[in-house]
Coordinates of C-alpha atoms in Angstrom, one line a residue:
X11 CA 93.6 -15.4 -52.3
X12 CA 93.3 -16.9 -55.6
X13 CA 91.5 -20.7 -55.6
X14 CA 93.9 -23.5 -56.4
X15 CA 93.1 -25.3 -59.8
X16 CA 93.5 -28.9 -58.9
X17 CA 93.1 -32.2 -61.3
X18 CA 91.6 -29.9 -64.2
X19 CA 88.7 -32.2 -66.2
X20 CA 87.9 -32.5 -69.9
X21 CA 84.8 -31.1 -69.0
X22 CA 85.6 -27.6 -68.1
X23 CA 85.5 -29.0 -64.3
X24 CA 88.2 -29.3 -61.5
X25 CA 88.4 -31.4 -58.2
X26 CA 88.4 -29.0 -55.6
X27 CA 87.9 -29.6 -51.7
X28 CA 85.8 -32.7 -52.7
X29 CA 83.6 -31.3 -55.5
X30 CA 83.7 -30.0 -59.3
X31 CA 83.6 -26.4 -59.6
X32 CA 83.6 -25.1 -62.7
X33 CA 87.1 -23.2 -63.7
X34 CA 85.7 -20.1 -64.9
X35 CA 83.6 -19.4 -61.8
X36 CA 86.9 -18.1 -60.7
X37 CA 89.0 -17.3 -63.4
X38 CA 88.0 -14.9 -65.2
X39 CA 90.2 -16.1 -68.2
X40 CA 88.0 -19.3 -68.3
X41 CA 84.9 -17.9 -67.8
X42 CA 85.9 -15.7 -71.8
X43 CA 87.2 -18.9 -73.1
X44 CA 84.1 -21.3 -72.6
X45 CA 83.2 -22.2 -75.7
X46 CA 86.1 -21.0 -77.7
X47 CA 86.7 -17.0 -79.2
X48 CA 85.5 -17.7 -82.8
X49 CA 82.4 -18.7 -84.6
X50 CA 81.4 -19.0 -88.3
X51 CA 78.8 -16.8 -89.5
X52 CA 77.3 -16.2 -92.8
X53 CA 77.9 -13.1 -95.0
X54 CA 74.5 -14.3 -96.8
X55 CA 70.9 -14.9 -95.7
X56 CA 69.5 -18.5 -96.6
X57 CA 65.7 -17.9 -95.6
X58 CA 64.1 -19.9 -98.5
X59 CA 64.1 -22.1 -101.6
X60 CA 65.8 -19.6 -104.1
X61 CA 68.2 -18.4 -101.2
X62 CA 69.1 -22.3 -101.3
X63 CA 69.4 -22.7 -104.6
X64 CA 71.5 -19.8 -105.3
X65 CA 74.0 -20.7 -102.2
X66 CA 73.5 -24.3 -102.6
X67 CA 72.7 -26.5 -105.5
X68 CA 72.1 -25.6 -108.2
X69 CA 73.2 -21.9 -108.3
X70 CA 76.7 -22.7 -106.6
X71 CA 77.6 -25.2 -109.8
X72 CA 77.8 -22.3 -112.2
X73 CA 80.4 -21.1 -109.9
X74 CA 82.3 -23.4 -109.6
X75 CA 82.1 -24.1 -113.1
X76 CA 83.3 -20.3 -113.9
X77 CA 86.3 -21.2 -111.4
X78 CA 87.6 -24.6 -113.1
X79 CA 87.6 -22.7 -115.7
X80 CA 89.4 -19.5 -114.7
X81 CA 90.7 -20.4 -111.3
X82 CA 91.6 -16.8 -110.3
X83 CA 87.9 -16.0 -110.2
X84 CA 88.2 -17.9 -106.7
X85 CA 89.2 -14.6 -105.1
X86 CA 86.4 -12.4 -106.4
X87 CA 83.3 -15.5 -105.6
X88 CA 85.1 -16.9 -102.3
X89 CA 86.5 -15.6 -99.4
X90 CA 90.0 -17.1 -100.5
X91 CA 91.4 -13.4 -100.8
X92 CA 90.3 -12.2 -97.8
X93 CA 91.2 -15.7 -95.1
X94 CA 94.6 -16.1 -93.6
X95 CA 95.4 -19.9 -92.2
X96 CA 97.1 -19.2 -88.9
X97 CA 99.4 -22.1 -88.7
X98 CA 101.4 -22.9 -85.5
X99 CA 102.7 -26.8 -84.2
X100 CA 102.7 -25.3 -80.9
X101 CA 106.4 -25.8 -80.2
X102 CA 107.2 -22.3 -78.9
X103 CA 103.5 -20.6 -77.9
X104 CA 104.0 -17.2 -75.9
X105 CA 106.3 -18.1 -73.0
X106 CA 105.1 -21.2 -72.5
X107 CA 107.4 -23.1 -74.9
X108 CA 106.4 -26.8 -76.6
X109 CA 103.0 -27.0 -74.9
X110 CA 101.4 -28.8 -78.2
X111 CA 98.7 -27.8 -81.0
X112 CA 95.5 -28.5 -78.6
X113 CA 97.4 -25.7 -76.1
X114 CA 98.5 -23.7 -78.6
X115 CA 94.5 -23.4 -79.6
X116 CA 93.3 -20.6 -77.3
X117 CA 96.5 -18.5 -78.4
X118 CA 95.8 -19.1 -82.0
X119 CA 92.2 -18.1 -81.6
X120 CA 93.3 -14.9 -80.3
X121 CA 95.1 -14.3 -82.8
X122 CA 92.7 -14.8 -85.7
X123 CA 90.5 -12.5 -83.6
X124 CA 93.5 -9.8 -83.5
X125 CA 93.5 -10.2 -87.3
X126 CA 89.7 -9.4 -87.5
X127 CA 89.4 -6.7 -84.9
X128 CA 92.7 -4.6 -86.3
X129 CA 92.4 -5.5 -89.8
X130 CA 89.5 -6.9 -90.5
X131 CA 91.0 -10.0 -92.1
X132 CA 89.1 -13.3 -91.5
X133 CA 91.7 -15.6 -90.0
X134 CA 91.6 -19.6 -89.0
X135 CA 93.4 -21.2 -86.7
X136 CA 95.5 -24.2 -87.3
X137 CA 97.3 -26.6 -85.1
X138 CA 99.3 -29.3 -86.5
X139 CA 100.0 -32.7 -84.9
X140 CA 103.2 -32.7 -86.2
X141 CA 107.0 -30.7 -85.9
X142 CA 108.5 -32.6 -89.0
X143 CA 109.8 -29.8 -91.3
X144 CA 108.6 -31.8 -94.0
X145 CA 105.2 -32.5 -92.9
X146 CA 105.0 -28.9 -91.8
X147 CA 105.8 -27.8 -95.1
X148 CA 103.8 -30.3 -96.9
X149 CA 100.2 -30.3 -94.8
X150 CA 100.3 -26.2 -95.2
X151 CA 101.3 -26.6 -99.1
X152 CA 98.1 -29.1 -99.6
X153 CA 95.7 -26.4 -97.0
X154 CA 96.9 -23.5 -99.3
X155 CA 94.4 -24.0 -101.7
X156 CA 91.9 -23.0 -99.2
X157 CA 93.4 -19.2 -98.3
X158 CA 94.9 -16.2 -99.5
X159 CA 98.0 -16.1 -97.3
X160 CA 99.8 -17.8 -93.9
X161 CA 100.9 -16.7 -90.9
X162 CA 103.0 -19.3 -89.1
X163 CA 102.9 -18.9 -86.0
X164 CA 105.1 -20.1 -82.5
X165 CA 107.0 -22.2 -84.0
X166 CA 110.3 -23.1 -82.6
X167 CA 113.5 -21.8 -84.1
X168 CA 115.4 -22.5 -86.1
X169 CA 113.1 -24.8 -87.7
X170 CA 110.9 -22.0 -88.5
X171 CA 113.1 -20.3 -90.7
X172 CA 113.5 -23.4 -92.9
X173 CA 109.6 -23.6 -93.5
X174 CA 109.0 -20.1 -93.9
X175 CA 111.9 -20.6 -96.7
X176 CA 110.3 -23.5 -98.5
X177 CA 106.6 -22.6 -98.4
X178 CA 107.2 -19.1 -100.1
X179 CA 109.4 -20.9 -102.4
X180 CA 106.2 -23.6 -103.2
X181 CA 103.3 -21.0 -102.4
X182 CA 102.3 -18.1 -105.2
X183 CA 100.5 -16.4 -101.7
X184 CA 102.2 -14.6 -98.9
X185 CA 103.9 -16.1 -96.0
X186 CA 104.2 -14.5 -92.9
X187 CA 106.5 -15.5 -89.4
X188 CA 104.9 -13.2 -87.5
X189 CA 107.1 -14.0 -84.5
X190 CA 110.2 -13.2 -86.7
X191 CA 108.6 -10.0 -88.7
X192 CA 105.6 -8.7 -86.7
X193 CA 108.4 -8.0 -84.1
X194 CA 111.2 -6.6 -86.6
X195 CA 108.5 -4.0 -88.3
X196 CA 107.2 -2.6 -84.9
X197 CA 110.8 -2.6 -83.4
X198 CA 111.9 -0.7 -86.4
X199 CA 109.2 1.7 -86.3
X200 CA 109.9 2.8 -82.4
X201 CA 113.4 2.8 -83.6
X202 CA 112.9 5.4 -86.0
X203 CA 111.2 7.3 -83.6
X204 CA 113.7 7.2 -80.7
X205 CA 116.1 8.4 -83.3
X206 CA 113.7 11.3 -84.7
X207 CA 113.4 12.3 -81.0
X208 CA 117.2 12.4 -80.5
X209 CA 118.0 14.5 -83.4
X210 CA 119.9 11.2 -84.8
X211 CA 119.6 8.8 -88.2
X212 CA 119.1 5.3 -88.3
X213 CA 122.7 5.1 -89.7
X214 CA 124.3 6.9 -86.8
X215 CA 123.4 4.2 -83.9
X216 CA 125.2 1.3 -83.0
X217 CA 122.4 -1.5 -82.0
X218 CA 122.9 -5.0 -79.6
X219 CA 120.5 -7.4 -79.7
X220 CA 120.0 -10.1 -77.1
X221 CA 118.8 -13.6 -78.5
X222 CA 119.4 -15.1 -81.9
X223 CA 115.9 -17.2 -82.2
X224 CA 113.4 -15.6 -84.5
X225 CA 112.7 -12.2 -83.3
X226 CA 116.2 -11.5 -82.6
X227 CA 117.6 -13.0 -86.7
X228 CA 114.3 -10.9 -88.1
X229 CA 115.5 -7.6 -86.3
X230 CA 118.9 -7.6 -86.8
X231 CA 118.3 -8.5 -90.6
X232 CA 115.6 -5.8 -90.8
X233 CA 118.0 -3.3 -88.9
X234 CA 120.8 -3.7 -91.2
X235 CA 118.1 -3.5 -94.1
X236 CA 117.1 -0.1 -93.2
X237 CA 120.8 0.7 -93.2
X238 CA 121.5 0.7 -88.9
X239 CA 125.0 2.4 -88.2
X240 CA 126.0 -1.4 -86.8
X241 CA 124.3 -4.6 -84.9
X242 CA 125.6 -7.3 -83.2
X243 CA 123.6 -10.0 -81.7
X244 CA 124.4 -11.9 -78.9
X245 CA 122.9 -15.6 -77.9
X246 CA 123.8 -17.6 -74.7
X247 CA 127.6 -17.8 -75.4
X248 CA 127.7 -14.6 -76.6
X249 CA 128.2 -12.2 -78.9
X250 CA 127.5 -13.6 -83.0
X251 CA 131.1 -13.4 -84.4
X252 CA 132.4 -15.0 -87.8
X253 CA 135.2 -16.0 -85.2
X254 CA 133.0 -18.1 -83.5
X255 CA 132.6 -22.5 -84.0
X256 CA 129.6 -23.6 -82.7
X257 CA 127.3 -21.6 -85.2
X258 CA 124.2 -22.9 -86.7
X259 CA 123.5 -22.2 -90.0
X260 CA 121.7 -19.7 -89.6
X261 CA 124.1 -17.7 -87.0
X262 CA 126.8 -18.1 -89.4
X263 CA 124.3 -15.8 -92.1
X264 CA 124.0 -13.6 -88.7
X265 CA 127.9 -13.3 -88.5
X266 CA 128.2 -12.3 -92.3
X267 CA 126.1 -9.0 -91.9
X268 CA 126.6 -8.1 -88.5
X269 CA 129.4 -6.3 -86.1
X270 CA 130.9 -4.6 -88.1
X271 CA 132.5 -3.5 -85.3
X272 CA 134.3 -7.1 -84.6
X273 CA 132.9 -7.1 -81.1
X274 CA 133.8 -10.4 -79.1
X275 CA 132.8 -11.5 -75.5
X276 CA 129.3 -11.4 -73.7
X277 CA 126.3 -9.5 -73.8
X278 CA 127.6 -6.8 -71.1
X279 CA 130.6 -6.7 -73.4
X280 CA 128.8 -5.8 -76.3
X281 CA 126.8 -3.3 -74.7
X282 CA 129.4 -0.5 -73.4
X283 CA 129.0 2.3 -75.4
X284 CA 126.2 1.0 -77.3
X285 CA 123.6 3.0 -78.5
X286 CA 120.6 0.6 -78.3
X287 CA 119.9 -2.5 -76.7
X288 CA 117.1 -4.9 -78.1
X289 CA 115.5 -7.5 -75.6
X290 CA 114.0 -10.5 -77.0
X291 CA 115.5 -13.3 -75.0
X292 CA 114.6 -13.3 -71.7
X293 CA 116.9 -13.0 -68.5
X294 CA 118.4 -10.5 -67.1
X295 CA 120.7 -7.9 -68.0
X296 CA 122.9 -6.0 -65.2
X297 CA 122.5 -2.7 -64.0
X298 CA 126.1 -2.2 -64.4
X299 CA 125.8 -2.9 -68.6
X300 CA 122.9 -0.7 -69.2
X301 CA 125.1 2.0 -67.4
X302 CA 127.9 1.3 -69.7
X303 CA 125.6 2.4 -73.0
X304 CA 126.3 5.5 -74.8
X305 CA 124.4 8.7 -73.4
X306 CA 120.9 8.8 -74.7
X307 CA 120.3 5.2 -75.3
X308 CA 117.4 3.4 -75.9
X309 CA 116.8 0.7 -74.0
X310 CA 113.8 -1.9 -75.9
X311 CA 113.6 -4.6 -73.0
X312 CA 110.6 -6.7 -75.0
X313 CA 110.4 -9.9 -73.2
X314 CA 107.3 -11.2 -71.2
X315 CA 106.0 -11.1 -68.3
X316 CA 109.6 -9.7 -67.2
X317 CA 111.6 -7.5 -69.6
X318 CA 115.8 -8.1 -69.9
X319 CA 115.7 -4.6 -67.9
X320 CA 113.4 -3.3 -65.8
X321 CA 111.8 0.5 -67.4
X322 CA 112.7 1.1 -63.6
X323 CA 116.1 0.7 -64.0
X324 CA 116.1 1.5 -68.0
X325 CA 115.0 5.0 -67.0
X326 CA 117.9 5.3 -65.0
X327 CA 120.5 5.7 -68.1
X328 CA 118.0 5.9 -70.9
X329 CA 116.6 8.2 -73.2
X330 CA 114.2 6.0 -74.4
X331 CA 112.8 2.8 -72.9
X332 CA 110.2 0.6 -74.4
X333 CA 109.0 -3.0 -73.3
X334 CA 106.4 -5.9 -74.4
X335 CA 103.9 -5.4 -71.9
X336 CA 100.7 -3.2 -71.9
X337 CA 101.2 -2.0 -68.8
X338 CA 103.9 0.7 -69.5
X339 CA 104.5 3.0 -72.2
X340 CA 105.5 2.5 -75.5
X341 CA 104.3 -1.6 -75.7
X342 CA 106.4 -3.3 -78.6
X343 CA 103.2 -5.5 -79.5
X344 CA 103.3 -7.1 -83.1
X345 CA 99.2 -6.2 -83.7
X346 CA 100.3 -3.2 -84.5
X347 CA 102.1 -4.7 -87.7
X348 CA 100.5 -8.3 -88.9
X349 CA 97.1 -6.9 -88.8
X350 CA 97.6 -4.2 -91.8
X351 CA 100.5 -6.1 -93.0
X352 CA 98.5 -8.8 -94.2
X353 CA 95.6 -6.7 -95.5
X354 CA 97.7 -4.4 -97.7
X355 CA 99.1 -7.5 -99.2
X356 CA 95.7 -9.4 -99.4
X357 CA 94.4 -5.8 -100.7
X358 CA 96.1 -6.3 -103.6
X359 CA 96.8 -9.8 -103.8
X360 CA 100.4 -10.0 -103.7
X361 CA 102.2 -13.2 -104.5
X362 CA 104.6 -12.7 -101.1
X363 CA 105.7 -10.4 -98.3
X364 CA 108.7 -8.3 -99.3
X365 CA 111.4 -6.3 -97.1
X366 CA 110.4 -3.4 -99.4
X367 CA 106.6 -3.9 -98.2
X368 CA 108.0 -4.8 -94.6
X369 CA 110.0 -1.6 -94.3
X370 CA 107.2 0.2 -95.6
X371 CA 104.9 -1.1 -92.9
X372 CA 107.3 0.5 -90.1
X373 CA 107.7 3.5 -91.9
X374 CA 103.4 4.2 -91.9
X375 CA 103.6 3.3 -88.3
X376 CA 106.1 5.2 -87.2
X377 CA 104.5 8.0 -89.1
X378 CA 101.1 7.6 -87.2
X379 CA 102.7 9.1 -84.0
X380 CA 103.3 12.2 -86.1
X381 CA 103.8 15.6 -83.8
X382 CA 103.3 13.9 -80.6
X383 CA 106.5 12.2 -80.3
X384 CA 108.1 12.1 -77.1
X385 CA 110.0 9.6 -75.0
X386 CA 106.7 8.0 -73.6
X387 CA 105.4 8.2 -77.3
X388 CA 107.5 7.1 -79.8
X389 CA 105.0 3.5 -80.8
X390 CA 101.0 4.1 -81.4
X391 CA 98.6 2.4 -79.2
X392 CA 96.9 -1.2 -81.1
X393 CA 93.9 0.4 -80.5
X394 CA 94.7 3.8 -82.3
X395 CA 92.2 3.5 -85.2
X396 CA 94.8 4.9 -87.9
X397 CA 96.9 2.2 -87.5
X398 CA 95.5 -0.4 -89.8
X399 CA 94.9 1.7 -92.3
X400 CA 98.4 2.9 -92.6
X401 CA 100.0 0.3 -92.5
X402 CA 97.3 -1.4 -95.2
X403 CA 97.9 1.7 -97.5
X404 CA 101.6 1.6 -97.3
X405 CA 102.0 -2.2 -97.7
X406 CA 99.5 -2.4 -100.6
X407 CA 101.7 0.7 -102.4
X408 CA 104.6 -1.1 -101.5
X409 CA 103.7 -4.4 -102.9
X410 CA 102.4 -2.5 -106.3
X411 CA 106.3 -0.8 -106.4
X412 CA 107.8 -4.1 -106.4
X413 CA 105.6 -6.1 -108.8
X414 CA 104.5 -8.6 -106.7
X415 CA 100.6 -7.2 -106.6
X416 CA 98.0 -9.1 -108.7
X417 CA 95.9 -6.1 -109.0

């Protein structure tokens, strides 16, 4: 049986049948953590006087010199165009929901690591004692000077489509939700796949989409962008309906693009006869409305720990079944997108992230599974080594194609 953590200290310690034991000599999780995941290291040796003097004083004034002079010479004598701030208030981290920035920590870390180890992007974590819109907006604005692009990160909807909104508008660098868009391009690209392995387009299936936060808004807009046969998406009271009252802003851009159909009612309304259902909500859905899809569904059940529909179950009336979690085939996992995402646009120093270079990004990995599609098979593995690269090549090409590439 697993120890019980009790009182946790500052110091790494916990009370514990009288004593302090430390809480990684039984959690395994701590014991990786002590310390933090990152560290700083120098791309440059300083083992003498001129090594000094050519990273330090005096050599480094001619430098900076050459920048105030022609500032985009920061991104060939920095590492400006190669660093991506990873920005989060810690208002919506993982499933563990408004835990705070000094929380949130250990999950940014991870991810600037993810951004390193699958793209080989340097990445910083950021935590911000704040949730004001404003203040969000303005502390990253003042940062941006520092890095070649952001990737905000669990923040809480809907507030985070308002600041993705204003810092593209204010920043000449991309900006990234990687909640809302990592999620969209790797849904897309299993998407694609499913259909491939059906013999069906895109254009002939009718999608449902459970939750309206981030994820769910990025998918459906992403779906509808790569020209889905319909999509409705359906929140706690339902399904997203230009009929409805109680829509945010935002839900009443949902309603203005979505079912087509005119569907009205619940979640299990929305789902008889449908060809897909997208997960990204939590709860459960009920046997009896996965039943009621069309034959040869595809059922995407992404939440975590426990998907909307169990692949047990799923595998009962669908073709295809994907989830979130490592653990069974075909993991909906957004490393497989903001890794090569951000290095194709960094690549060519693009002034933003487009749908064009989005789309693009789901096309090269959907492409990587190639031959060996099947129904266990129709997502890559993160740790397939032509990922990256794909993804990288297709975004950069993308980015050039629109005219938002610096070089």
């Amino acid at each position: 049986m697993a120890a019980e953590i009790v009182n946790p200290r500052s110091d790494g310690t916990t009370d514990q049948d009288g004593g302090a034991e430390p809480l990684d000599s039984f959690d395994p999780a701590f014991a990786l953590h002590r310390g933090g995941k990152m560290a700083v290291q120098a791309t440059v040796p300083v083992r003498d006087k001129d090594d000094l003097s050519l990273a330090y004083t005096p050599g480094v004034a001619r430098v900076c010199t050459a920048i105030a002079e022609t500032p985009e010479l920061v991104n060939d004598y920095t590492w400006k165009s190669n660093v991506v701030a990873v920005v989060t208030d810690g208002t919506a981290v993982l499933g563990l929901g408004d835990i705070g920035p000094q929380a949130s920590l250990p999950v940014m870390e991870g991810k600037a690591i993810l951004f390193k180890q699958f793209g080989g992007v340097d990445a910083v974590p950021i935590a911000l004692d704040c949730t004001d819109v404003d203040d969000i907006v303005e502390t990253v604005v003042r940062l941006a000077p520092s890095f070649g692009g952001v990737n905000l990160e669990d923040i809480s909807a809907p507030r985070c489509f308002e600041i993705e909104r204003r810092l593209q508008e204010r920043l000449d660098i991309p900006v990234f939700h990687d909640d809302q868009h990592g999620t969209a391009v790797v849904t897309l690209a299993a998407l694609r796949n499913a259909a491939r392995l059906s013999g069906r387009e895109i254009g002939q299936l009718r999608a449902v989409i459970s939750g309206a936060g981030a994820a769910g808004v990025a998918i459906a807009k992403m779906l509808a962008e790569a020209g889905i046969g319909d999509v409705a998406v359906a929140d706690r009271k339902g399904v997203v309906s230009a009929g409805r009252e109680d829509l945010t802003p935002v839900k009443r851009e949902l309603a203005g693009f979505t079912n087509k159909a005119g569907v009205t009612g619940s979640l299990e309304d929305a789902l008889a006869g449908a060809d897909v259902f997208i997960g990204v909500s939590g709860g459960t859905v009920p046997e009896d409305a996965v039943a009621s899809m069309a034959e040869g569904a595809f059922v995407f059940a992404m939440a975590n720990p426990d998907p909307e529909v169990h692949p047990d179950v799923a595998h009962k009336y669908a073709a295809v079944v994907a989830t979130g979690r490592s653990d069974f085939p075909n993991q909906i996992n957004n490393v497989l997108a903001f890794p090569g995402i951000f290095a194709g646009a960094l690549q060519v120093r693009a002034t933003r992230i487009t749908e064009g270079m989005k789309i693009a990004a789901a096309e090269a990995l959907a492409s990587v599974v190639g031959d060996d599609l099947a129904a266990d098979y129709v997502i890559p593995s993160p740790f397939d080594e032509r990922v990256a690269p794909a993804v990288t090549a297709a975004v950069a090409a993308a980015a050039r194609a629109e005219g938002v590439a610096r070089r």
